[in-house]
Coordinates of C-alpha atoms and ligand atoms in Angstrom, one line a residue:
M1 CA 0.0 0.0 0.0
S2 CA 1.3 3.5 -0.9
E3 CA 2.2 5.9 1.9
L4 CA 2.2 9.6 1.6
K5 CA 6.0 9.7 2.4
D6 CA 6.6 7.7 -0.8
M7 CA 5.0 10.5 -2.9
K8 CA 6.8 13.5 -4.5
I9 CA 5.4 16.5 -2.6
M10 CA 5.8 20.2 -3.2
I11 CA 4.3 23.2 -1.4
F12 CA 4.3 26.9 -2.3
P13 CA 2.8 30.2 -1.1
S14 CA -0.3 31.0 -3.2
K15 CA 0.8 34.4 -4.4
Y16 CA 4.2 36.2 -4.2
I17 CA 4.5 39.9 -4.9
Q18 CA 8.0 41.5 -4.8
G19 CA 9.1 45.0 -5.7
D20 CA 9.3 48.6 -4.8
G21 CA 6.2 49.7 -2.9
A22 CA 4.8 46.2 -2.6
I23 CA 3.5 46.8 0.9
T24 CA 1.2 49.6 -0.3
F25 CA -1.0 46.9 -1.8
L26 CA -1.8 45.4 1.6
P27 CA -5.1 47.2 2.2
E28 CA -6.4 46.3 -1.2
I29 CA -5.4 42.7 -0.8
M30 CA -6.9 42.4 2.7
E31 CA -10.1 43.9 1.5
K32 CA -10.5 41.0 -1.0
Y33 CA -10.8 38.6 2.0
G34 CA -13.4 40.6 3.9
D35 CA -14.1 43.9 5.7
K36 CA -12.5 43.0 9.1
P37 CA -8.7 42.7 8.6
L38 CA -6.4 42.3 11.5
V39 CA -2.8 43.6 10.9
V40 CA -0.1 42.5 13.4
A41 CA 3.0 44.7 13.0
T42 CA 6.4 44.5 14.5
R43 CA 7.0 47.6 16.7
S44 CA 8.9 49.7 14.1
M45 CA 6.2 49.1 11.5
V46 CA 3.1 50.0 13.6
D47 CA 3.0 53.6 12.3
T48 CA 3.4 52.4 8.7
A49 CA 0.6 49.8 9.3
N50 CA -1.7 52.4 10.8
K51 CA -1.1 54.8 7.9
L52 CA -1.6 52.0 5.3
M53 CA -4.8 50.7 6.8
A54 CA -6.3 54.2 7.5
G55 CA -8.7 53.0 10.1
K56 CA -9.8 49.8 8.3
G57 CA -10.0 46.8 10.7
K58 CA -7.4 46.7 13.5
V59 CA -3.7 47.2 13.8
L60 CA -2.0 45.3 16.7
K61 CA 1.6 45.7 17.9
F62 CA 3.4 42.3 18.0
G63 CA 4.4 41.2 21.5
G64 CA 8.0 40.3 20.5
E65 CA 8.1 36.5 20.7
C66 CA 6.5 33.7 18.7
S67 CA 5.2 31.9 21.9
R68 CA 2.0 30.0 22.6
N69 CA 0.8 33.0 24.8
E70 CA 1.4 35.5 22.0
I71 CA -0.3 33.2 19.4
D72 CA -3.3 32.9 21.7
R73 CA -3.4 36.7 22.3
I74 CA -3.5 37.3 18.5
K75 CA -6.2 34.6 18.1
G76 CA -8.3 36.1 21.0
I77 CA -8.3 39.5 19.4
A78 CA -9.0 38.1 15.9
T79 CA -11.9 36.1 17.3
E80 CA -13.3 39.1 19.3
M81 CA -13.4 41.3 16.1
D82 CA -14.4 38.3 13.9
A83 CA -11.4 39.0 11.7
T84 CA -11.7 38.0 8.0
A85 CA -7.9 37.7 7.5
I86 CA -4.7 38.3 9.4
A87 CA -1.6 40.1 8.0
A88 CA 1.8 40.0 9.6
I89 CA 4.3 42.9 9.0
G90 CA 7.8 42.2 10.3
G91 CA 10.5 39.5 10.5
G92 CA 10.4 35.8 11.2
K93 CA 8.8 35.8 14.6
P94 CA 5.6 37.9 14.0
I95 CA 5.2 36.2 10.6
D96 CA 5.4 32.7 12.3
A97 CA 3.0 33.7 15.1
C98 CA 0.4 35.0 12.7
K99 CA 0.7 32.0 10.4
V100 CA -0.2 29.7 13.4
A101 CA -3.0 32.0 14.6
A102 CA -4.6 32.2 11.1
D103 CA -4.2 28.5 10.6
E104 CA -5.9 27.6 13.8
L105 CA -8.7 30.0 13.1
N106 CA -9.0 28.8 9.5
I107 CA -8.7 32.3 8.0
P108 CA -6.4 33.7 5.3
I109 CA -2.8 34.8 6.2
I110 CA -1.0 37.6 4.3
V111 CA 2.7 38.1 5.0
A112 CA 4.7 41.4 4.5
A113 CA 8.3 40.7 5.3
T114 CA 10.5 43.6 6.4
I115 CA 13.8 41.7 6.1
A116 CA 15.2 39.2 3.6
A117 CA 16.9 37.0 6.2
T118 CA 14.6 34.1 6.7
D119 CA 12.4 31.5 5.0
A120 CA 9.5 32.3 7.2
P121 CA 7.5 34.5 4.7
T122 CA 6.9 31.7 2.2
S123 CA 6.9 28.6 4.3
G124 CA 4.0 26.6 5.9
C125 CA 5.7 26.0 9.2
A126 CA 6.5 28.1 12.2
V127 CA 9.1 27.9 15.1
V128 CA 7.4 28.3 18.5
Y129 CA 9.4 29.5 21.5
T130 CA 8.7 30.1 25.2
D131 CA 8.0 33.7 26.3
E132 CA 11.7 33.8 27.2
G133 CA 12.8 32.8 23.7
V134 CA 13.7 29.1 24.3
Y135 CA 12.9 26.8 21.4
V136 CA 9.8 24.7 21.9
K137 CA 8.8 23.1 18.6
V138 CA 8.0 23.5 14.9
L139 CA 4.3 23.7 14.1
Y140 CA 3.1 22.8 10.6
Q141 CA 0.2 24.7 9.0
K142 CA -2.4 23.3 6.6
H143 CA -1.1 25.5 3.8
N144 CA 1.5 28.1 3.0
P145 CA 0.7 31.8 3.2
D146 CA -2.1 33.1 0.9
V147 CA -0.1 36.2 -0.2
V148 CA 3.5 37.1 0.4
L149 CA 4.5 40.8 0.0
I150 CA 8.2 41.7 -0.2
D151 CA 8.8 45.4 -0.6
T152 CA 12.3 46.2 -1.9
D153 CA 12.3 49.7 -0.4
V154 CA 11.5 48.3 3.1
I155 CA 14.1 45.5 2.8
L156 CA 16.8 48.1 1.8
K157 CA 16.0 50.2 4.9
A158 CA 16.9 47.2 7.2
P159 CA 20.6 46.6 8.0
V160 CA 22.5 44.9 5.2
R161 CA 23.6 42.2 7.6
F162 CA 20.1 40.7 7.3
L163 CA 20.4 40.4 3.5
I164 CA 23.9 38.8 4.0
S165 CA 22.6 36.4 6.6
G166 CA 19.7 35.4 4.3
M167 CA 22.3 34.5 1.7
G168 CA 23.9 32.2 4.3
D169 CA 20.6 30.4 4.7
A170 CA 19.9 30.3 1.0
L171 CA 23.4 29.0 0.3
A172 CA 22.5 25.7 2.0
T173 CA 19.4 25.1 -0.1
F174 CA 20.9 23.3 -3.1
F175 CA 23.5 21.3 -1.1
E176 CA 20.9 20.0 1.4
A177 CA 18.2 19.3 -1.2
N178 CA 20.9 17.5 -3.3
S179 CA 22.1 15.4 -0.3
C180 CA 18.5 14.5 0.5
E181 CA 17.9 13.4 -3.1
R182 CA 21.0 11.3 -3.1
S183 CA 20.1 9.6 0.2
G184 CA 16.4 9.4 -0.5
S185 CA 15.6 11.4 2.7
L186 CA 12.3 13.1 3.3
S187 CA 11.9 16.8 2.7
E188 CA 10.5 19.3 5.2
C189 CA 7.0 18.7 3.8
F190 CA 7.5 15.0 4.5
G191 CA 7.8 13.6 0.9
L192 CA 10.2 13.0 -1.9
R193 CA 11.4 15.7 -4.2
T194 CA 10.0 16.9 -7.5
K195 CA 12.4 17.8 -10.3
T196 CA 10.9 21.3 -9.9
A197 CA 12.2 21.6 -6.3
L198 CA 15.7 20.4 -7.3
A199 CA 15.8 22.8 -10.2
L200 CA 14.7 25.7 -8.1
S201 CA 17.3 24.9 -5.4
K202 CA 20.0 24.9 -8.1
L203 CA 18.7 28.3 -9.4
C204 CA 18.9 29.6 -5.9
L205 CA 22.7 28.7 -5.7
D206 CA 23.3 30.1 -9.2
M207 CA 21.6 33.4 -8.4
L208 CA 23.6 33.8 -5.2
L209 CA 26.9 33.2 -6.9
K210 CA 26.0 35.5 -9.8
H211 CA 24.4 38.4 -7.9
G212 CA 25.4 38.1 -4.2
R213 CA 28.6 40.2 -4.2
Q214 CA 27.0 43.0 -6.2
S215 CA 23.9 43.0 -4.1
V216 CA 25.9 43.7 -0.9
K217 CA 27.6 46.7 -2.6
D218 CA 24.3 48.0 -3.8
A219 CA 22.4 47.4 -0.6
K220 CA 25.1 49.2 1.4
K221 CA 24.5 52.3 -0.7
G222 CA 20.7 51.8 -0.6
V223 CA 20.7 51.3 -4.4
K224 CA 17.8 49.3 -6.0
S225 CA 19.3 47.1 -8.6
E226 CA 18.8 43.8 -10.5
A227 CA 21.4 42.2 -8.1
V228 CA 19.4 43.3 -5.0
E229 CA 16.1 42.1 -6.5
S230 CA 17.6 38.8 -7.5
I231 CA 19.0 38.2 -4.0
I232 CA 15.8 39.1 -2.3
E233 CA 14.1 36.5 -4.5
A234 CA 16.8 33.9 -3.8
N235 CA 16.7 34.5 -0.1
T236 CA 12.9 34.4 0.4
L237 CA 11.1 32.6 -2.5
L238 CA 13.8 30.2 -3.8
S239 CA 15.3 29.4 -0.4
G240 CA 11.9 29.1 1.2
I241 CA 10.5 26.7 -1.4
G242 CA 13.8 24.9 -1.7
F243 CA 14.3 24.0 2.0
E244 CA 10.6 22.9 2.5
S245 CA 10.2 20.9 -0.7
G246 CA 13.9 19.9 -1.0
G247 CA 15.0 19.0 2.6
L248 CA 17.7 19.8 5.1
G249 CA 21.1 18.3 5.8
S250 CA 24.5 18.9 7.4
A251 CA 24.5 22.7 7.1
H252 CA 21.4 23.1 9.4
S253 CA 22.7 20.3 11.7
V254 CA 25.9 22.3 12.3
A255 CA 24.0 25.6 12.6
N256 CA 21.7 24.1 15.2
G257 CA 24.7 22.4 16.9
L258 CA 26.4 25.8 17.2
T259 CA 23.5 27.2 19.2
E260 CA 24.9 25.0 22.1
L261 CA 27.7 27.6 22.5
P262 CA 26.5 30.8 24.1
A263 CA 29.4 32.7 22.5
T264 CA 27.7 32.2 19.1
H265 CA 24.3 33.6 20.1
H266 CA 25.0 37.0 18.6
L267 CA 25.0 35.4 15.2
Y268 CA 21.9 35.3 13.0
H269 CA 20.6 31.9 11.8
G270 CA 21.9 32.2 8.3
E271 CA 25.4 33.2 9.5
K272 CA 25.6 29.9 11.4
V273 CA 24.1 28.0 8.4
A274 CA 26.9 29.4 6.2
F275 CA 29.6 27.9 8.4
G276 CA 27.5 24.7 8.3
V277 CA 27.6 24.7 4.5
L278 CA 31.4 25.0 4.5
T279 CA 31.7 22.2 7.1
G280 CA 29.2 20.1 5.2
L281 CA 31.2 20.6 1.9
Q282 CA 34.3 19.1 3.7
L283 CA 32.2 16.0 4.2
Y284 CA 30.5 15.8 0.8
D285 CA 31.2 18.0 -2.2
E286 CA 29.6 16.5 -5.3
L287 CA 30.2 19.6 -7.4
G288 CA 33.8 20.1 -6.3
I289 CA 32.8 23.7 -5.4
V290 CA 34.0 24.2 -1.9
D291 CA 36.8 26.7 -2.8
E292 CA 34.3 28.9 -4.7
I293 CA 31.9 28.8 -1.8
F294 CA 34.7 29.8 0.6
D295 CA 35.6 32.8 -1.6
F296 CA 32.0 33.8 -1.8
C297 CA 31.5 33.7 1.9
V298 CA 34.7 35.7 2.6
D299 CA 33.8 38.3 0.0
I300 CA 30.2 39.0 1.2
G301 CA 31.1 38.7 4.9
L302 CA 29.7 35.4 6.1
P303 CA 31.5 33.5 8.9
V304 CA 34.3 31.2 7.7
S305 CA 36.3 30.7 10.9
F306 CA 36.0 30.1 14.6
E307 CA 37.0 33.7 15.1
D308 CA 34.1 34.8 12.9
L309 CA 31.7 32.7 15.0
G310 CA 32.8 34.4 18.2
I311 CA 34.8 31.4 19.4
P312 CA 38.4 32.3 18.4
K313 CA 39.9 30.0 21.0
A314 CA 37.4 27.1 20.5
T315 CA 38.5 24.2 22.8
D316 CA 38.2 20.6 21.8
D317 CA 35.4 20.2 24.3
E318 CA 33.4 23.0 22.7
I319 CA 33.9 21.6 19.2
F320 CA 32.9 18.2 20.5
K321 CA 29.8 19.6 22.0
V322 CA 28.7 21.2 18.7
A323 CA 29.5 18.0 16.7
E324 CA 27.6 15.8 19.2
S325 CA 24.6 18.2 19.1
C326 CA 24.5 17.8 15.3
Y327 CA 22.8 14.4 16.1
K328 CA 20.1 16.0 18.2
Y329 CA 18.6 17.0 14.9
N330 CA 18.0 14.3 12.4
F331 CA 19.3 16.2 9.3
M332 CA 22.8 14.9 9.5
S333 CA 21.5 11.4 8.5
H334 CA 20.2 13.0 5.3
E335 CA 23.7 13.1 3.9
P336 CA 24.5 10.4 1.4
I337 CA 27.7 9.3 3.1
D338 CA 28.6 7.8 6.5
V339 CA 29.2 10.6 9.0
D340 CA 30.3 10.3 12.6
I341 CA 31.3 12.8 15.4
D342 CA 35.0 12.5 14.6
K343 CA 34.4 13.4 10.9
I344 CA 32.3 16.4 11.9
I345 CA 35.0 17.6 14.2
A346 CA 37.7 17.2 11.6
A347 CA 35.4 19.0 9.0
M348 CA 34.8 21.9 11.4
K349 CA 38.6 22.3 12.1
K350 CA 39.4 22.1 8.4
T351 CA 36.9 24.8 7.7
D352 CA 38.4 27.1 10.3
E353 CA 41.9 26.4 8.9
I354 CA 40.9 27.1 5.3
G355 CA 38.6 30.0 6.2
S356 CA 41.3 31.7 8.3
A357 CA 43.9 31.4 5.5
K358 CA 41.5 32.7 2.9
K359 CA 40.7 35.7 5.0
L360 CA 44.4 36.4 5.5
A361 CA 45.1 36.1 1.8
K362 CA 42.2 38.4 1.0
G363 CA 43.3 40.9 3.7
K364 CA 39.9 40.6 5.5
Ligands
ZN1 ZN1 17.5 27.9 7.7

């Protein structure tokens, strides 16, 4: 008998709108779903949200954490006003909290991302934390967001580090999807991969390598360009579709393992993932591309050494702790080769060695 996990499965957001001024379409879009919109905005976007909605429906300030309490608070207000749809304006946490609230209330969810650093805008899953910010679990929604709005102008107003971090996360997309395909592992929507998912994850990598460096130069000057638009698309749409319908592997295992060390807590998710990509390529590099990826990371400012990670004098105990923690998350077993703790430790040390030498050679 067939099981769902034996099927090729692919999931997408229903509509994706990217460009200068995209957020101004929010009231018009919300109106299509009904006359009682609830907009949840991150603190810095509350004024913008109020101006945009001009008294239509309700604007709520996000509480700061994607926790069960905050999700229930949003649900309570939505229920009280009989909301016809929920919109989230902000980064990963408000987006995730609203995705869960709308899913549990069975009403549409519209997402307006203010940074291009995470996969949250397009995905159909959300990471839930305690009120204090400790990881609890991932919740899966019945479907991905109804509409995703990415406003180039808004993204460019955020610090460039978010865009760079997003590239670190996006950098993992092809390698992890490819590893899952080779090992026959399940994707993050719990199925096998379509050719479409694999092709999009490769497009993601190609776009990063082609436009990544230029996008950083342009974004630092606040210049809207083809490079910036391409990287916003790679970081949000391609990376989002790619990780969900492609799968995760060693890069996210190492990134999650690094969270065991408090000294790395200042890093964004994608920055840790970038170091995970480089470590993973020491273990399995089908394309023979590791040197090119090192150069890319050094050039755009992603971490390539223990020093970059905030652990310049990493001890063997600390490295062991990270390597051991890689197994807390099942993704390491998605690699098509035999991996053990010793191999991960060796790969991390090699990455630090090569990365440090590259930085020295490039005078960074
Ligand atoms: Zn990620």
